[in-house]
């Protein structure tokens, strides 16, 4: 990136965060993470209790980038075609026509994704990985930007299906919104209205694609790549994991770090970018062994230990 492009990227990113922040008060860090995922062409898994603003987040992001937004309520009787769409024969034209499902949107909120059957969950694998939907042998692109924000309720587990590791690995990062602080809560209660309705677009969907392409050009030193590789190996070698982070996890970490660097006004990645994003990108990809799980150890604790133990490289800035 040129210096002018770097400055434009950082200023635009801050404007996007501020705009979405008008609808989600006191959640700047989470908003930054989700926007980083969008500009890295990735998807987000939110694990939160009901009523924390997950739908507002998806609506606010789609409004900010002048995109479309669909919400899919996942239930046990939801079929794959209810998500991807279906081909229907039109008698008047005597042709089969494809009727796109709600997955065709800039931002798709997959609410309580773990309530759908594994077959329906699997319908998301292709579109999340390739941004395409194949129905009856015909491939349909979903467009760009495209981001799935999936939610899970960590409290109520009755009637849910655990997300398989292959699907968890498709999510670029996992985070949570949580409840707002008291000052933000008071401001929200005083409004009693949908804050997303008043949001104005800050950029177009085409500009989002431009930002994503620019982020790909951010330089990553070989020493930083080696640092990521050592982190991945450390999660696999940890005594409390039965499955560590995959190479897809490492690629996701590098992609997010590139966007974070550009958002900070840099055209190069620092080890600190990796450390800051490591928890959100890697923790949900780990599988703990049975003894560690029984002892109450969490994947978050394992990643925190790995980030503390693996020494980052010393780089000259600039």
Tab-separated table of C-alpha atoms in Angstrom:
chain	number	residue	atom	x	y	z
A	1	UNK	CA	0.000	0.000	0.000
A	2	UNK	CA	1.053	3.554	-0.650
A	3	UNK	CA	1.176	5.956	2.344
A	4	UNK	CA	-1.995	7.614	1.052
A	5	UNK	CA	-3.810	4.279	0.865
A	6	UNK	CA	-2.617	3.353	4.348
A	7	UNK	CA	-3.936	6.622	5.771
A	8	UNK	CA	-7.256	6.209	3.925
A	9	UNK	CA	-7.632	2.646	5.196
A	10	UNK	CA	-7.014	3.603	8.839
A	11	UNK	CA	-9.327	6.625	8.707
A	12	UNK	CA	-12.079	4.665	6.968
A	13	UNK	CA	-11.794	1.782	9.420
A	14	UNK	CA	-12.113	4.150	12.382
A	15	UNK	CA	-15.164	5.741	10.739
A	16	UNK	CA	-16.778	2.307	10.307
A	17	UNK	CA	-16.145	1.425	13.956
A	18	UNK	CA	-17.583	4.753	15.116
A	19	UNK	CA	-20.674	4.358	12.933
A	20	UNK	CA	-21.454	0.827	14.133
A	21	UNK	CA	-20.680	1.991	17.675
A	22	UNK	CA	-23.668	4.338	17.519
A	23	UNK	CA	-25.889	1.245	17.604
A	24	UNK	CA	-23.775	-0.821	20.017
A	25	UNK	CA	-22.694	1.431	22.844
A	26	UNK	CA	-19.558	0.508	24.783
A	27	UNK	CA	-18.573	-2.385	22.500
A	28	UNK	CA	-15.779	-0.841	20.426
A	29	UNK	CA	-13.323	-3.735	20.776
A	30	UNK	CA	-15.876	-6.330	19.675
A	31	UNK	CA	-16.983	-4.124	16.773
A	32	UNK	CA	-13.346	-3.778	15.681
A	33	UNK	CA	-12.911	-7.566	15.769
A	34	UNK	CA	-16.024	-8.189	13.668
A	35	UNK	CA	-15.032	-5.549	11.103
A	36	UNK	CA	-11.545	-7.060	10.939
A	37	UNK	CA	-13.219	-10.388	10.125
A	38	UNK	CA	-15.312	-8.787	7.370
A	39	UNK	CA	-12.284	-7.128	5.744
A	40	UNK	CA	-10.405	-10.434	5.982
A	41	UNK	CA	-13.281	-12.149	4.098
A	42	UNK	CA	-14.098	-14.223	7.164
A	43	UNK	CA	-16.950	-15.162	9.475
A	44	UNK	CA	-17.616	-14.672	13.178
A	45	UNK	CA	-19.003	-16.936	15.891
A	46	UNK	CA	-20.637	-15.071	18.783
A	47	UNK	CA	-21.274	-16.972	21.990
A	48	UNK	CA	-23.608	-14.842	24.068
A	49	UNK	CA	-26.743	-14.868	26.155
A	50	UNK	CA	-29.957	-13.622	24.518
A	51	UNK	CA	-30.566	-9.887	24.394
A	52	UNK	CA	-26.983	-8.669	24.132
A	53	UNK	CA	-27.328	-6.988	20.732
A	54	UNK	CA	-26.237	-9.654	18.247
A	55	UNK	CA	-28.985	-8.804	15.753
A	56	UNK	CA	-28.265	-5.087	16.163
A	57	UNK	CA	-24.605	-5.747	15.395
A	58	UNK	CA	-25.390	-7.515	12.109
A	59	UNK	CA	-27.908	-4.844	11.067
A	60	UNK	CA	-25.541	-2.014	11.988
A	61	UNK	CA	-22.665	-3.462	9.959
A	62	UNK	CA	-24.808	-4.065	6.869
A	63	UNK	CA	-26.224	-0.524	7.125
A	64	UNK	CA	-22.733	0.940	7.532
A	65	UNK	CA	-21.403	-0.705	4.357
A	66	UNK	CA	-24.608	-0.130	2.349
A	67	UNK	CA	-25.187	-3.873	2.155
A	68	UNK	CA	-28.068	-6.267	2.678
A	69	UNK	CA	-28.892	-8.139	5.862
A	70	UNK	CA	-30.776	-11.365	6.494
A	71	UNK	CA	-31.486	-13.163	9.750
A	72	UNK	CA	-31.977	-16.931	9.808
A	73	UNK	CA	-33.465	-18.451	12.958
A	74	UNK	CA	-31.965	-21.922	13.153
A	75	UNK	CA	-34.374	-24.564	14.467
A	76	UNK	CA	-34.352	-28.398	14.456
A	77	UNK	CA	-36.784	-28.521	11.499
A	78	UNK	CA	-34.820	-26.063	9.321
A	79	UNK	CA	-33.825	-27.667	5.991
A	80	UNK	CA	-30.664	-26.951	3.957
A	81	UNK	CA	-32.805	-25.537	1.145
A	82	UNK	CA	-34.342	-23.095	3.635
A	83	UNK	CA	-30.853	-21.595	3.922
A	84	UNK	CA	-29.328	-21.894	0.463
A	85	UNK	CA	-32.397	-21.677	-1.771
A	86	UNK	CA	-34.180	-24.044	-4.119
A	87	UNK	CA	-34.715	-24.634	-7.845
A	88	UNK	CA	-38.389	-24.498	-8.865
A	89	UNK	CA	-39.974	-25.346	-12.199
A	90	UNK	CA	-41.828	-22.377	-13.728
A	91	UNK	CA	-44.681	-23.692	-15.845
A	92	UNK	CA	-45.199	-20.405	-17.680
A	93	UNK	CA	-41.614	-20.271	-18.961
A	94	UNK	CA	-41.125	-24.061	-18.872
A	95	UNK	CA	-37.766	-23.542	-17.216
A	96	UNK	CA	-36.234	-24.277	-13.841
A	97	UNK	CA	-35.522	-21.102	-11.888
A	98	UNK	CA	-33.322	-20.702	-8.855
A	99	UNK	CA	-34.893	-18.939	-5.889
A	100	UNK	CA	-32.071	-17.781	-3.633
A	101	UNK	CA	-32.325	-18.379	0.088
A	102	UNK	CA	-31.536	-15.948	2.914
A	103	UNK	CA	-27.839	-16.837	2.753
A	104	UNK	CA	-27.592	-14.404	-0.179
A	105	UNK	CA	-26.851	-11.188	1.713
A	106	UNK	CA	-23.879	-9.043	2.701
A	107	UNK	CA	-24.295	-9.902	6.387
A	108	UNK	CA	-26.154	-13.051	7.436
A	109	UNK	CA	-27.075	-13.574	11.069
A	110	UNK	CA	-27.315	-17.321	11.731
A	111	UNK	CA	-29.117	-17.143	15.059
A	112	UNK	CA	-28.634	-20.086	17.437
A	113	UNK	CA	-26.838	-22.063	14.763
A	114	UNK	CA	-26.377	-25.061	17.057
A	115	UNK	CA	-30.153	-25.652	17.179
A	116	UNK	CA	-30.228	-26.868	13.563
A	117	UNK	CA	-29.503	-30.452	12.567
A	118	UNK	CA	-25.976	-31.369	11.440
A	119	UNK	CA	-27.281	-31.706	7.869
A	120	UNK	CA	-28.468	-28.094	7.840
A	121	UNK	CA	-25.286	-26.892	9.525
A	122	UNK	CA	-23.314	-28.654	6.794
A	123	UNK	CA	-25.166	-26.570	4.186
A	124	UNK	CA	-23.117	-23.609	5.390
A	125	UNK	CA	-19.721	-25.232	4.877
A	126	UNK	CA	-19.428	-24.562	1.139
A	127	UNK	CA	-20.730	-21.004	1.203
A	128	UNK	CA	-18.576	-20.030	4.202
A	129	UNK	CA	-15.434	-21.391	2.587
A	130	UNK	CA	-15.956	-20.503	-1.077
A	131	UNK	CA	-18.690	-17.802	-1.058
A	132	UNK	CA	-20.672	-19.972	-3.474
A	133	UNK	CA	-23.838	-22.040	-3.233
A	134	UNK	CA	-24.259	-25.118	-5.431
A	135	UNK	CA	-27.843	-26.237	-6.049
A	136	UNK	CA	-28.691	-28.967	-8.559
A	137	UNK	CA	-25.175	-28.796	-9.972
A	138	UNK	CA	-25.284	-25.051	-10.628
A	139	UNK	CA	-22.985	-22.735	-8.669
A	140	UNK	CA	-24.291	-19.360	-7.532
A	141	UNK	CA	-21.900	-16.743	-6.041
A	142	UNK	CA	-23.207	-14.873	-2.999
A	143	UNK	CA	-21.293	-11.687	-3.780
A	144	UNK	CA	-18.879	-9.550	-1.814
A	145	UNK	CA	-18.748	-8.611	0.989
A	146	UNK	CA	-20.209	-11.720	2.551
A	147	UNK	CA	-20.042	-12.506	6.235
A	148	UNK	CA	-21.861	-14.988	8.430
A	149	UNK	CA	-22.316	-13.946	12.048
A	150	UNK	CA	-23.409	-17.104	13.842
A	151	UNK	CA	-24.604	-17.140	17.440
A	152	UNK	CA	-24.665	-19.738	20.177
A	153	UNK	CA	-26.352	-19.541	23.559
A	154	UNK	CA	-23.756	-20.778	26.098
A	155	UNK	CA	-26.375	-21.327	28.814
A	156	UNK	CA	-29.263	-23.264	27.301
A	157	UNK	CA	-27.970	-26.467	25.705
A	158	UNK	CA	-31.169	-28.552	25.605
A	159	UNK	CA	-32.097	-29.499	22.051
A	160	UNK	CA	-28.835	-28.306	20.515
A	161	UNK	CA	-26.266	-29.980	18.283
A	162	UNK	CA	-22.614	-29.381	19.011
A	163	UNK	CA	-20.807	-27.684	16.111
A	164	UNK	CA	-18.273	-30.111	14.594
A	165	UNK	CA	-14.605	-29.135	14.526
A	166	UNK	CA	-14.685	-28.810	10.711
A	167	UNK	CA	-17.349	-26.125	10.982
A	168	UNK	CA	-15.749	-24.322	13.925
A	169	UNK	CA	-12.582	-24.116	11.845
A	170	UNK	CA	-14.532	-22.201	9.159
A	171	UNK	CA	-15.099	-19.292	11.537
A	172	UNK	CA	-12.294	-16.773	11.306
A	173	UNK	CA	-12.702	-15.784	14.932
A	174	UNK	CA	-14.920	-16.253	17.958
A	175	UNK	CA	-15.853	-13.489	20.360
A	176	UNK	CA	-18.730	-12.237	22.490
A	177	UNK	CA	-20.565	-8.984	23.033
A	178	UNK	CA	-21.496	-9.352	26.681
A	179	UNK	CA	-23.629	-6.879	28.561
A	180	UNK	CA	-22.925	-3.141	28.262
A	181	UNK	CA	-21.467	-1.155	31.145
A	182	UNK	CA	-23.808	0.834	33.391
A	183	UNK	CA	-23.377	4.167	31.607
A	184	UNK	CA	-24.098	2.568	28.228
A	185	UNK	CA	-27.059	0.670	29.719
A	186	UNK	CA	-28.583	3.932	31.000
A	187	UNK	CA	-28.155	5.554	27.567
A	188	UNK	CA	-29.741	2.556	25.841
A	189	UNK	CA	-32.667	2.520	28.262
A	190	UNK	CA	-33.206	6.250	27.780
A	191	UNK	CA	-33.527	5.807	24.014
A	192	UNK	CA	-35.908	2.863	23.845
A	193	UNK	CA	-35.631	2.757	20.058
A	194	UNK	CA	-33.802	0.867	17.341
A	195	UNK	CA	-30.515	2.728	16.980
A	196	UNK	CA	-29.647	0.933	13.744
A	197	UNK	CA	-32.540	2.594	11.894
A	198	UNK	CA	-30.815	5.976	12.075
A	199	UNK	CA	-27.437	4.765	10.784
A	200	UNK	CA	-26.192	6.122	7.485
A	201	UNK	CA	-23.820	4.232	5.165
A	202	UNK	CA	-20.182	5.233	5.480
A	203	UNK	CA	-18.854	3.332	2.449
A	204	UNK	CA	-20.195	1.163	-0.358
A	205	UNK	CA	-19.879	-2.586	-0.657
A	206	UNK	CA	-17.425	-2.025	-3.512
A	207	UNK	CA	-15.210	0.025	-1.173
A	208	UNK	CA	-15.279	-2.853	1.320
A	209	UNK	CA	-13.847	-5.088	-1.401
A	210	UNK	CA	-11.175	-2.470	-2.119
A	211	UNK	CA	-10.195	-2.366	1.557
A	212	UNK	CA	-10.040	-6.156	1.716
A	213	UNK	CA	-7.794	-6.271	-1.342
A	214	UNK	CA	-5.529	-3.566	0.089
A	215	UNK	CA	-5.172	-5.482	3.343
A	216	UNK	CA	-3.818	-8.468	1.419
A	217	UNK	CA	-0.836	-6.355	0.338
A	218	UNK	CA	0.292	-5.668	3.924
A	219	UNK	CA	3.820	-7.050	4.444
A	220	UNK	CA	4.404	-9.912	6.865
A	221	UNK	CA	8.037	-10.565	7.777
A	222	UNK	CA	9.252	-14.162	7.630
A	223	UNK	CA	10.098	-13.949	11.337
A	224	UNK	CA	6.447	-13.153	12.099
A	225	UNK	CA	5.305	-16.097	9.976
A	226	UNK	CA	7.724	-18.310	11.905
A	227	UNK	CA	6.204	-16.948	15.133
A	228	UNK	CA	2.715	-17.957	13.954
A	229	UNK	CA	3.980	-21.418	13.010
A	230	UNK	CA	5.536	-21.831	16.471
A	231	UNK	CA	2.272	-20.806	18.108
A	232	UNK	CA	0.376	-23.409	16.082
A	233	UNK	CA	2.873	-26.112	17.012
A	234	UNK	CA	2.668	-25.129	20.679
A	235	UNK	CA	-1.122	-25.617	20.694
A	236	UNK	CA	-0.668	-29.065	19.170
A	237	UNK	CA	2.110	-30.061	21.573
A	238	UNK	CA	0.311	-28.818	24.676
A	239	UNK	CA	-0.377	-31.632	27.137
A	240	UNK	CA	-3.987	-30.526	27.628
A	241	UNK	CA	-5.068	-30.556	23.972
A	242	UNK	CA	-6.024	-33.525	21.856
A	243	UNK	CA	-6.295	-31.343	18.744
A	244	UNK	CA	-4.397	-28.110	18.235
A	245	UNK	CA	-4.825	-25.263	15.776
A	246	UNK	CA	-4.772	-26.217	12.093
A	247	UNK	CA	-2.878	-24.476	9.312
A	248	UNK	CA	-6.212	-22.846	8.426
A	249	UNK	CA	-6.073	-21.281	11.873
A	250	UNK	CA	-2.601	-19.908	11.119
A	251	UNK	CA	-3.767	-18.477	7.797
A	252	UNK	CA	-6.725	-16.881	9.562
A	253	UNK	CA	-4.411	-15.312	12.133
A	254	UNK	CA	-2.198	-13.824	9.424
A	255	UNK	CA	-5.188	-12.485	7.464
A	256	UNK	CA	-6.626	-10.820	10.560
A	257	UNK	CA	-3.237	-9.394	11.519
A	258	UNK	CA	-2.895	-7.799	8.080
A	259	UNK	CA	-6.237	-6.024	8.465
A	260	UNK	CA	-5.403	-4.966	12.028
A	261	UNK	CA	-2.073	-3.528	10.884
A	262	UNK	CA	-3.717	-1.550	8.083
A	263	UNK	CA	-6.406	-0.338	10.491
A	264	UNK	CA	-3.596	0.932	12.708
A	265	UNK	CA	-2.069	2.863	9.811
A	266	UNK	CA	0.768	0.427	9.037
A	267	UNK	CA	1.680	-1.514	5.900
A	268	UNK	CA	3.482	-4.211	7.897
A	269	UNK	CA	2.473	-6.680	10.620
A	270	UNK	CA	4.002	-6.605	14.100
A	271	UNK	CA	4.209	-9.564	16.507
A	272	UNK	CA	1.885	-7.580	18.778
A	273	UNK	CA	-0.834	-7.834	16.109
A	274	UNK	CA	-0.537	-11.609	16.351
A	275	UNK	CA	-0.635	-11.604	20.154
A	276	UNK	CA	-3.676	-9.336	20.353
A	277	UNK	CA	-5.673	-11.468	17.894
A	278	UNK	CA	-4.397	-14.890	18.966
A	279	UNK	CA	-7.116	-15.547	21.524
A	280	UNK	CA	-10.068	-14.703	19.265
A	281	UNK	CA	-8.665	-16.592	16.261
A	282	UNK	CA	-7.229	-19.743	17.841
A	283	UNK	CA	-9.146	-20.669	21.013
A	284	UNK	CA	-12.281	-22.057	19.335
A	285	UNK	CA	-10.169	-24.316	17.108
A	286	UNK	CA	-8.670	-26.312	19.976
A	287	UNK	CA	-10.046	-29.580	21.317
A	288	UNK	CA	-9.088	-30.322	24.909
A	289	UNK	CA	-8.353	-33.830	26.096
A	290	UNK	CA	-10.904	-35.429	28.403
A	291	UNK	CA	-8.853	-35.039	31.581
A	292	UNK	CA	-8.288	-31.316	31.039
A	293	UNK	CA	-11.950	-30.802	30.189
A	294	UNK	CA	-13.015	-32.676	33.317
A	295	UNK	CA	-10.654	-30.526	35.379
A	296	UNK	CA	-12.350	-27.381	34.084
A	297	UNK	CA	-9.519	-26.199	31.838
A	298	UNK	CA	-10.666	-23.967	28.959
A	299	UNK	CA	-9.225	-23.451	25.485
A	300	UNK	CA	-8.873	-19.766	26.345
A	301	UNK	CA	-6.476	-20.656	29.162
A	302	UNK	CA	-4.431	-22.883	26.860
A	303	UNK	CA	-4.060	-20.149	24.226
A	304	UNK	CA	-3.163	-17.599	26.900
A	305	UNK	CA	-0.428	-19.909	28.173
A	306	UNK	CA	0.897	-20.530	24.657
A	307	UNK	CA	0.985	-16.798	23.878
A	308	UNK	CA	2.881	-16.244	27.129
A	309	UNK	CA	5.400	-19.047	26.588
A	310	UNK	CA	6.236	-18.666	22.881
A	311	UNK	CA	8.667	-15.779	22.477
A	312	UNK	CA	7.823	-13.277	19.718
A	313	UNK	CA	10.558	-12.147	17.318
A	314	UNK	CA	12.280	-8.812	17.759
A	315	UNK	CA	11.578	-6.667	14.706
A	316	UNK	CA	12.639	-3.181	13.746
A	317	UNK	CA	9.571	-1.064	13.058
A	318	UNK	CA	9.382	0.775	9.750
